[in-house]
Short mmCIF file of C-alpha atoms and ligand atoms in Angstrom, two decimals:
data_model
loop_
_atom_site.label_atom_id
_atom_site.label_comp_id
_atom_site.label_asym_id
_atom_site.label_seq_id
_atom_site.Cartn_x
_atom_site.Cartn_y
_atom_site.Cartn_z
CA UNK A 1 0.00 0.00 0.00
CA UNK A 2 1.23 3.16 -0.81
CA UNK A 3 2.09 5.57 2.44
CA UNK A 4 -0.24 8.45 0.84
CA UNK A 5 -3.03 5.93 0.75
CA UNK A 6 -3.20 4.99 4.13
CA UNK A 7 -5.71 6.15 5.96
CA UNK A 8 -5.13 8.85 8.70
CA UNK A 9 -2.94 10.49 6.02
CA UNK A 10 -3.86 13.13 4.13
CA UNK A 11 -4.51 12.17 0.12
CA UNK A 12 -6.98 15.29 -1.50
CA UNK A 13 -7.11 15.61 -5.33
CA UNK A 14 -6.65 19.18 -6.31
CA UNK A 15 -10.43 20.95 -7.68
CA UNK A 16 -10.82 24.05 -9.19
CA UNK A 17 -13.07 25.24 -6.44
CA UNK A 18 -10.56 23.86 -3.80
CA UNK A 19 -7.28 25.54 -5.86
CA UNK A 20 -9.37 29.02 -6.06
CA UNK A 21 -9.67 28.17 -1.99
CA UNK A 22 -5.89 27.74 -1.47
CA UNK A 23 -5.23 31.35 -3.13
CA UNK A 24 -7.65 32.47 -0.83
CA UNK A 25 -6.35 31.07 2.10
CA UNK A 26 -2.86 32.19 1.10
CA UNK A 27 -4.01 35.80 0.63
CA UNK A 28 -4.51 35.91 4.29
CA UNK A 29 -1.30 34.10 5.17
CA UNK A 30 -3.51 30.73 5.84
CA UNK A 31 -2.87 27.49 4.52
CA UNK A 32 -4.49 24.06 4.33
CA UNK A 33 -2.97 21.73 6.21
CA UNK A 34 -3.62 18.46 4.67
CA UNK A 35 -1.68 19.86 1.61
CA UNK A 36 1.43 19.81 3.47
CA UNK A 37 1.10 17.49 6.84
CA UNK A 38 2.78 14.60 4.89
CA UNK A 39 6.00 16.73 4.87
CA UNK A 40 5.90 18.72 8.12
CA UNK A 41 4.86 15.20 10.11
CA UNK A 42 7.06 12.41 8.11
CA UNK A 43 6.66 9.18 9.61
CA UNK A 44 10.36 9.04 11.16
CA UNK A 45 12.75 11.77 10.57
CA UNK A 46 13.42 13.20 7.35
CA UNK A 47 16.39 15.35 7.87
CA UNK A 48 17.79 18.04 4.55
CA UNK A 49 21.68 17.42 5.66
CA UNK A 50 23.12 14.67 3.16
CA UNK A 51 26.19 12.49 4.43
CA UNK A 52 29.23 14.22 3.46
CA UNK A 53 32.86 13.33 3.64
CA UNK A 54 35.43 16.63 3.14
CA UNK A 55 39.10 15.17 2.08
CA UNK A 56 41.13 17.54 4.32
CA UNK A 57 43.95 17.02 0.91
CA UNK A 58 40.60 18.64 -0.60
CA UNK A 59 39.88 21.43 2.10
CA UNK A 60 43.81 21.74 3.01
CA UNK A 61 45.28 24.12 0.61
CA UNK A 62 42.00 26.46 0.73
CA UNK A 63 42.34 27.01 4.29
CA UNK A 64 45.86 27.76 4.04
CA UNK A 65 45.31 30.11 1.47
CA UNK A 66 42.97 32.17 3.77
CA UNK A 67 45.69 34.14 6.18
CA UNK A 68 47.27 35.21 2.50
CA UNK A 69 43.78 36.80 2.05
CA UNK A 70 42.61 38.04 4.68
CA UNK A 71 44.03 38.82 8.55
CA UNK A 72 42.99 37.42 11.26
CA UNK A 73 42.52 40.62 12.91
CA UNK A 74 39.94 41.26 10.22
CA UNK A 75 37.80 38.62 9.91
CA UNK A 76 37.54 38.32 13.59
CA UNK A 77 37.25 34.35 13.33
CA UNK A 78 39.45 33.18 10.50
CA UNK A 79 37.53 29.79 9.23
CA UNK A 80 36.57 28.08 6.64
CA UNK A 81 32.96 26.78 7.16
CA UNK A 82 32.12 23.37 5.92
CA UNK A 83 28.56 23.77 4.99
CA UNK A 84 26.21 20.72 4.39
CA UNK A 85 23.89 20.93 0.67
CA UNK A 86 21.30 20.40 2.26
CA UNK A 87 21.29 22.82 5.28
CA UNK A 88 23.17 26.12 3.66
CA UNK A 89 20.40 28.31 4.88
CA UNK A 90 21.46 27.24 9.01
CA UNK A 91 25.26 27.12 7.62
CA UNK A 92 25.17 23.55 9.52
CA UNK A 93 27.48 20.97 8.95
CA UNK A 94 24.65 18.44 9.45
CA UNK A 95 21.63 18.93 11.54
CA UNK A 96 22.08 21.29 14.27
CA UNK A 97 25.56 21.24 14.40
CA UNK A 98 27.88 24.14 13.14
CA UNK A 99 31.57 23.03 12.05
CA UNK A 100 34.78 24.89 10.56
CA UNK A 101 38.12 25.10 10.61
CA UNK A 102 40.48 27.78 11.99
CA UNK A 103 43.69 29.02 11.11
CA UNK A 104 46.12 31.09 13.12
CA UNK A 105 50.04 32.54 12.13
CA UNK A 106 52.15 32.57 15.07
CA UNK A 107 52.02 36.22 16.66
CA UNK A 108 47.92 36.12 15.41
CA UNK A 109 45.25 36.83 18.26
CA UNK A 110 41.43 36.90 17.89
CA UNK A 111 39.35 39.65 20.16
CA UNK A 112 37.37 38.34 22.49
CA UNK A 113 33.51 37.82 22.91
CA UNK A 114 31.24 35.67 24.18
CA UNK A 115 27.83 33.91 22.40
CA UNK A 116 25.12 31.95 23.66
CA UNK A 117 26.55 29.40 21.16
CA UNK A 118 28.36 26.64 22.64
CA UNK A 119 31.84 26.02 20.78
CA UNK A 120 34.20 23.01 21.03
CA UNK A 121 37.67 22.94 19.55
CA UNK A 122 39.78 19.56 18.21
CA UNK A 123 43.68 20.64 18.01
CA UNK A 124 44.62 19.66 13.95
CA UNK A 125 48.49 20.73 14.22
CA UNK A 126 50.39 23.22 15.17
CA UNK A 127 52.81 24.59 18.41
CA UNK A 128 52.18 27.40 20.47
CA UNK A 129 47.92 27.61 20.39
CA UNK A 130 46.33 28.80 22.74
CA UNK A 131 42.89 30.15 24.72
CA UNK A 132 41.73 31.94 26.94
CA UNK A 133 37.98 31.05 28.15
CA UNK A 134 36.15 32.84 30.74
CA UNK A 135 40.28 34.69 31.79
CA UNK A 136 41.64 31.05 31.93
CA UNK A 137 44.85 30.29 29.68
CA UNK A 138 45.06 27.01 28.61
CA UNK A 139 47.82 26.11 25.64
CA UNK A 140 46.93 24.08 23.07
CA UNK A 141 48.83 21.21 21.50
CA UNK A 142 47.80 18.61 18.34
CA UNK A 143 44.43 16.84 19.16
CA UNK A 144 43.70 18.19 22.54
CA UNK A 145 40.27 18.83 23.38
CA UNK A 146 38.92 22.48 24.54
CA UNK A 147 35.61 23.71 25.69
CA UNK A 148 34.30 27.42 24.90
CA UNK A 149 30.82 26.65 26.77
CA UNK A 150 27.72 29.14 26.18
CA UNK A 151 28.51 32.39 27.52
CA UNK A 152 32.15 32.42 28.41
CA UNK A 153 34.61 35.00 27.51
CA UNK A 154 37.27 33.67 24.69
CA UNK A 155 39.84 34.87 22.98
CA UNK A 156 42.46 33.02 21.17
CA UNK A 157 45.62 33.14 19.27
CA UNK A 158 49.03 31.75 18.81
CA UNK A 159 52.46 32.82 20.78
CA UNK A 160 55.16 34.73 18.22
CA UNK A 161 57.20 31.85 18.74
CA UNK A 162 54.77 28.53 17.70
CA UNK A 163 54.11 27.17 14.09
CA UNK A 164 50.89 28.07 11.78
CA UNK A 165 47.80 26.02 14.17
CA UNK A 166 44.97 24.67 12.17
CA UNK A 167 41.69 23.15 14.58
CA UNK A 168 38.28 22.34 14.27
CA UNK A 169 35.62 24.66 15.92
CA UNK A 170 32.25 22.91 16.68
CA UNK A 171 29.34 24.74 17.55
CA UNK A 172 25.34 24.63 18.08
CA UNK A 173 25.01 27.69 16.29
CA UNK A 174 22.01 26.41 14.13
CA UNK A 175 20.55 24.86 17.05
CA UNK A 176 20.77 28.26 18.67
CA UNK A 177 19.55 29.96 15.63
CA UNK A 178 16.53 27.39 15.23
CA UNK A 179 15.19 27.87 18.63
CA UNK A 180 16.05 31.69 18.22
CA UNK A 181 18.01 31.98 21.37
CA UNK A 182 21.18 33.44 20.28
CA UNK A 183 22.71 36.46 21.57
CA UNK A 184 26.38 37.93 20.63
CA UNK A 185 28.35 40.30 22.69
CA UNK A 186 31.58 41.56 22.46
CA UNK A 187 34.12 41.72 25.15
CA UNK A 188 35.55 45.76 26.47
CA UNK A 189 39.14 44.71 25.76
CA UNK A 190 40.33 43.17 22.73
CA UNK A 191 42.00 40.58 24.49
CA UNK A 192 41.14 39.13 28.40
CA UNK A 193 44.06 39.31 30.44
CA UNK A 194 44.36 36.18 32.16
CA UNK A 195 43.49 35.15 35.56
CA UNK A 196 42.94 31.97 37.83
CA UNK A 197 39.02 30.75 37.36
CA UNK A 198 37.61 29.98 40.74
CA UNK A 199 35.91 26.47 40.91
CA UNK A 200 34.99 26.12 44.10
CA UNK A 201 30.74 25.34 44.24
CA UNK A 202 30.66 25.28 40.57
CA UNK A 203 26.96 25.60 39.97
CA UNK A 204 27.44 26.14 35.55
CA UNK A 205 25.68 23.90 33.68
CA UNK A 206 28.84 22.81 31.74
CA UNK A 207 32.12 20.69 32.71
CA UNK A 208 34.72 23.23 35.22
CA UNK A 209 37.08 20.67 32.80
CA UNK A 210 37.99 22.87 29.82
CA UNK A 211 40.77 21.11 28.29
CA UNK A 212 41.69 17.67 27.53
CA UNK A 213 44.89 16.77 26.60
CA UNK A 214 45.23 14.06 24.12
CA UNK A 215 47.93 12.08 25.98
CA UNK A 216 45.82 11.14 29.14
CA UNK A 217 42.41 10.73 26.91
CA UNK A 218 44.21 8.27 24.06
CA UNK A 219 45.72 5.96 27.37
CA UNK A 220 41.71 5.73 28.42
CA UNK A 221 40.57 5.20 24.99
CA UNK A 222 43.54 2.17 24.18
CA UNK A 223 41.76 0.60 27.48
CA UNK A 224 38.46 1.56 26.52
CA UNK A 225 37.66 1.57 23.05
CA UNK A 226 35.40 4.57 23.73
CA UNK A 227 36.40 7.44 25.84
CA UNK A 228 33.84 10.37 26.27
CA UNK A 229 34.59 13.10 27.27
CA UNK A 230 33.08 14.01 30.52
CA UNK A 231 31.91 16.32 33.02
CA UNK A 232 33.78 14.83 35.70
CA UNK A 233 31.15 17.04 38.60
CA UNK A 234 28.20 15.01 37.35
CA UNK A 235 29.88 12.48 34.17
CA UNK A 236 27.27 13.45 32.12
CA UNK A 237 28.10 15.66 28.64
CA UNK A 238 31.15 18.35 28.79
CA UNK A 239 27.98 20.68 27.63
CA UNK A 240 24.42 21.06 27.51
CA UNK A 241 23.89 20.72 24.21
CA UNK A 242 26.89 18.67 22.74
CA UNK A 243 28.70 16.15 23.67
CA UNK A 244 32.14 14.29 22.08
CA UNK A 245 34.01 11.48 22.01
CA UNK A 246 36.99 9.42 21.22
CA UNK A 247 36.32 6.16 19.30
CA UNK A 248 39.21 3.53 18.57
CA UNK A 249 38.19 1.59 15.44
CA UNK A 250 39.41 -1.81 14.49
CA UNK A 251 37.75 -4.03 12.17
CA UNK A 252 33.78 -3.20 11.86
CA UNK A 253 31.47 -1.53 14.18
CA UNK A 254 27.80 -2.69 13.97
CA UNK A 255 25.11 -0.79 12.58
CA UNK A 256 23.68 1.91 14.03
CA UNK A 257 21.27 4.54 13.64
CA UNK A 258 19.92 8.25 15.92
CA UNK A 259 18.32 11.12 16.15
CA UNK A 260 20.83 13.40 16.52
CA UNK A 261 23.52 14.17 14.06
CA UNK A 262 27.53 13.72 14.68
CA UNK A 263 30.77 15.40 13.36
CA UNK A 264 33.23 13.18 12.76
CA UNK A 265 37.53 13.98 12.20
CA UNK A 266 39.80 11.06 11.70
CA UNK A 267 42.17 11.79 14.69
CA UNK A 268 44.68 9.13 13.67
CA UNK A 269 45.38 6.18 10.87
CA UNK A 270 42.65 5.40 8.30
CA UNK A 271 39.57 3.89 7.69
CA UNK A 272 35.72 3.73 6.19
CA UNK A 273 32.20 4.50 6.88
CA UNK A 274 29.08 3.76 5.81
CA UNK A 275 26.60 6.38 6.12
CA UNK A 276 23.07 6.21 4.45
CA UNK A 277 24.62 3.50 1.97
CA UNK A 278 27.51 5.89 0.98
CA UNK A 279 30.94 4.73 1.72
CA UNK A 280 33.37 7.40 3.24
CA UNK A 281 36.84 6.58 2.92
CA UNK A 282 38.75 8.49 5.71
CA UNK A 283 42.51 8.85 6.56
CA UNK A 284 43.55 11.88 9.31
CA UNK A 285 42.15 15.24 9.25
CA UNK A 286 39.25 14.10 6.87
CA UNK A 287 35.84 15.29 8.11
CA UNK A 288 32.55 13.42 7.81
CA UNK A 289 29.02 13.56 8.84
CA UNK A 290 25.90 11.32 10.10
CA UNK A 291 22.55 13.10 9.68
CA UNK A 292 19.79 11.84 12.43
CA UNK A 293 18.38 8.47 11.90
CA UNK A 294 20.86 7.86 8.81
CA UNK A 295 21.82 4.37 9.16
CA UNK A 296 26.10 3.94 9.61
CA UNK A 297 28.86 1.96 10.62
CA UNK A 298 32.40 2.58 11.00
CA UNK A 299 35.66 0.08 10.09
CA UNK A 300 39.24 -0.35 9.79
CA UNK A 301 42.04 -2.92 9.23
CA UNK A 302 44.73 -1.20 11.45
CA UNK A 303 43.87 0.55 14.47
CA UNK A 304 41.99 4.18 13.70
CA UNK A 305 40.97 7.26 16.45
CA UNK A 306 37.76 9.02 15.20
CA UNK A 307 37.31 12.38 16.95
CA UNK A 308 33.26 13.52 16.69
CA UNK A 309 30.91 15.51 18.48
CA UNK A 310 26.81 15.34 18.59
CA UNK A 311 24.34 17.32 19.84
CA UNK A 312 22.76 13.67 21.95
CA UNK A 313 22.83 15.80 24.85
CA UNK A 314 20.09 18.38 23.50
CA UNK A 315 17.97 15.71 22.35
CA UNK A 316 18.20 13.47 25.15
CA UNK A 317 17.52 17.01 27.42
CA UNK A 318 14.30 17.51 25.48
CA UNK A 319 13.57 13.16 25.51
CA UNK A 320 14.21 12.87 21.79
CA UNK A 321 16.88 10.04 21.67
CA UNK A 322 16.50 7.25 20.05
CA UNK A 323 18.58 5.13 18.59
CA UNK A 324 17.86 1.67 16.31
CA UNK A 325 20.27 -1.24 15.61
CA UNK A 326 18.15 -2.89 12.18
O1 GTQ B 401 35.83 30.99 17.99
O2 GTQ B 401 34.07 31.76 18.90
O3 GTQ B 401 34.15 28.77 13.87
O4 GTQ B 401 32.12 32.40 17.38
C1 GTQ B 401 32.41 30.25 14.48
C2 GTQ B 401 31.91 31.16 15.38
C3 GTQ B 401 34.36 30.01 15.85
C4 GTQ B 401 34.64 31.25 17.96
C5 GTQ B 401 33.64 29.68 14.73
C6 GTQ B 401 32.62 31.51 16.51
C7 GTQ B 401 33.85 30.92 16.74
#
């Protein structure tokens, strides 16, 4: 049976009398519903974001090119935005999530400002990164792990003596945008000058964890197979919204599928996904996506690191999660 034809869904044939009623209705901003409830109610989710894979051999010499173009000074946020076909009008990477990646010269500094936005960062290369969130100064070194939560100060840059730093940002900006609760401001000086954060009765709804050196996380993970990263106050997500992981890959995962979307970089060695029947070949730096409730599975022949983050913690906040193994 065909899904228009079941009953309960709509299935009108257009009239004249009835298409003389729509331009009517649509005069008066109205609309009919049964026209459209197939598409705004689809039987399990439908989402627009397609699964990607961007070759960072691909993205590479493009984001290089960028600090010959433009200064960092300038464009405030130096990045090059990797923006999914299917959701260019939310500039998301896949669902609700927001990804890009930044490059800094040594000697470069951003200003500093804060957003209702939630941002993540995943170190790519470089020597001599570093942040400053909320007047903390944390320093930055190939895949380490660093929180801007919702609403802290940050400012970033890299020290006159360090290499060019390349790292992913990861933020809920379109989830932000979708439920229309961003807000933007910008800091009074251009850079914070750094102080000690007190952490004593931390009452923030995000991890008083900000960064996560790679060392200590890969000697969990090698144990593990799967290291999150945590709020170690309650061991739930680093953030309210998004959440991230380590994953060590060897031979093939099962099949999975969400709600929720995830951001995936190839921390280290090489491997393939499946995602919505599309096979991803990865090796390091490459960046891939899973939309929600696209069916995926991971594999490798010689052990493989993917880096990703989701946003499972909004949806399990609101008691959207769900997850399928067929
Ligand atoms: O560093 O705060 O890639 O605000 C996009 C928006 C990074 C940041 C991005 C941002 C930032």
């Amino acid at each position: 049976m065909k899904r228009e034809n079941v009953v309960g869904r709509a299935n009108v044939e257009d009239t004249p009398a009835l298409e003389a009623y729509y331009r009517e209705l649509e005069k008066r901003e109205l609309g009919a519903l049964w026209n459209f409830a197939n598409e705004i109610e689809p039987w399990f989710p439908q989402p627009k974001s397609v699964p990607i894979l961007w070759k960072w051999r691909d993205i590479e010499p493009l984001v290089r090119k960028a600090p010959e173009l433009v200064s960092a000074e300038k464009a405030a946020r130096r990045v090059v935005v990797l923006v999914n076909p299917g959701r260019k009008e939310w500039s998301a990477a896949a669902g609700l999530l927001y990804t890009g990646v930044q490059i800094m010269n040594p000697g470069e500094f951003t200003s500093a400002h804060r957003h209702q936005a939630s941002a993540l960062r995943f170190i790519m290369e470089g020597k001599g990164a570093y942040t400053v969130v909320d007047g903390e100064r944390l320093s930055l070194g190939a895949r380490d792990f660093v929180l801007t939560p919702n609403g802290t100060w940050h400012d970033h840059g890299v020290e006159a003596g360090g290499t060019q730093c390349i790292w992913q940002d990861g933020l809920d900006i379109p989830l932000m945008n979708s439920l229309d609760a961003n807000f933007y401001e910008v800091h009074p000086q251009v850079v914070q000058t750094p102080a000690p954060l007190p952490r004593e009765n931390w009452k923030k709804p995000y991890s008083p964890v900000f960064l996560y050196k790679w060392d200590s996380c890969f000697a969990e993970l090698r144990t593990e197979k799967i290291f999150e990263y945590k709020n170690p106050l309650t061991g739930g997500s680093v953030m309210p919204t998004m959440g991230a992981r380590l994953e060590l890959i060897k031979g093939n995962t099962r099949p999975i599928r969400h709600t929720g979307s995830v951001i995936y970089q190839a921390a280290a060695g090489h491997g393939w996904s499946e995602v919505g029947g599309q096979r991803f070949e990865w090796e390091e730096k490459d960046i891939f996506v899973v939309p929600s409730w696209t069916r995926y599975r991971h594999g490798a022949a010689a052990e493989a690191v993917l880096f990703s983050f989701n946003d499972f913690p909004a949806m399990q906040a609101l008691g959207l999660y769900r997850e399928a193994e067929d």
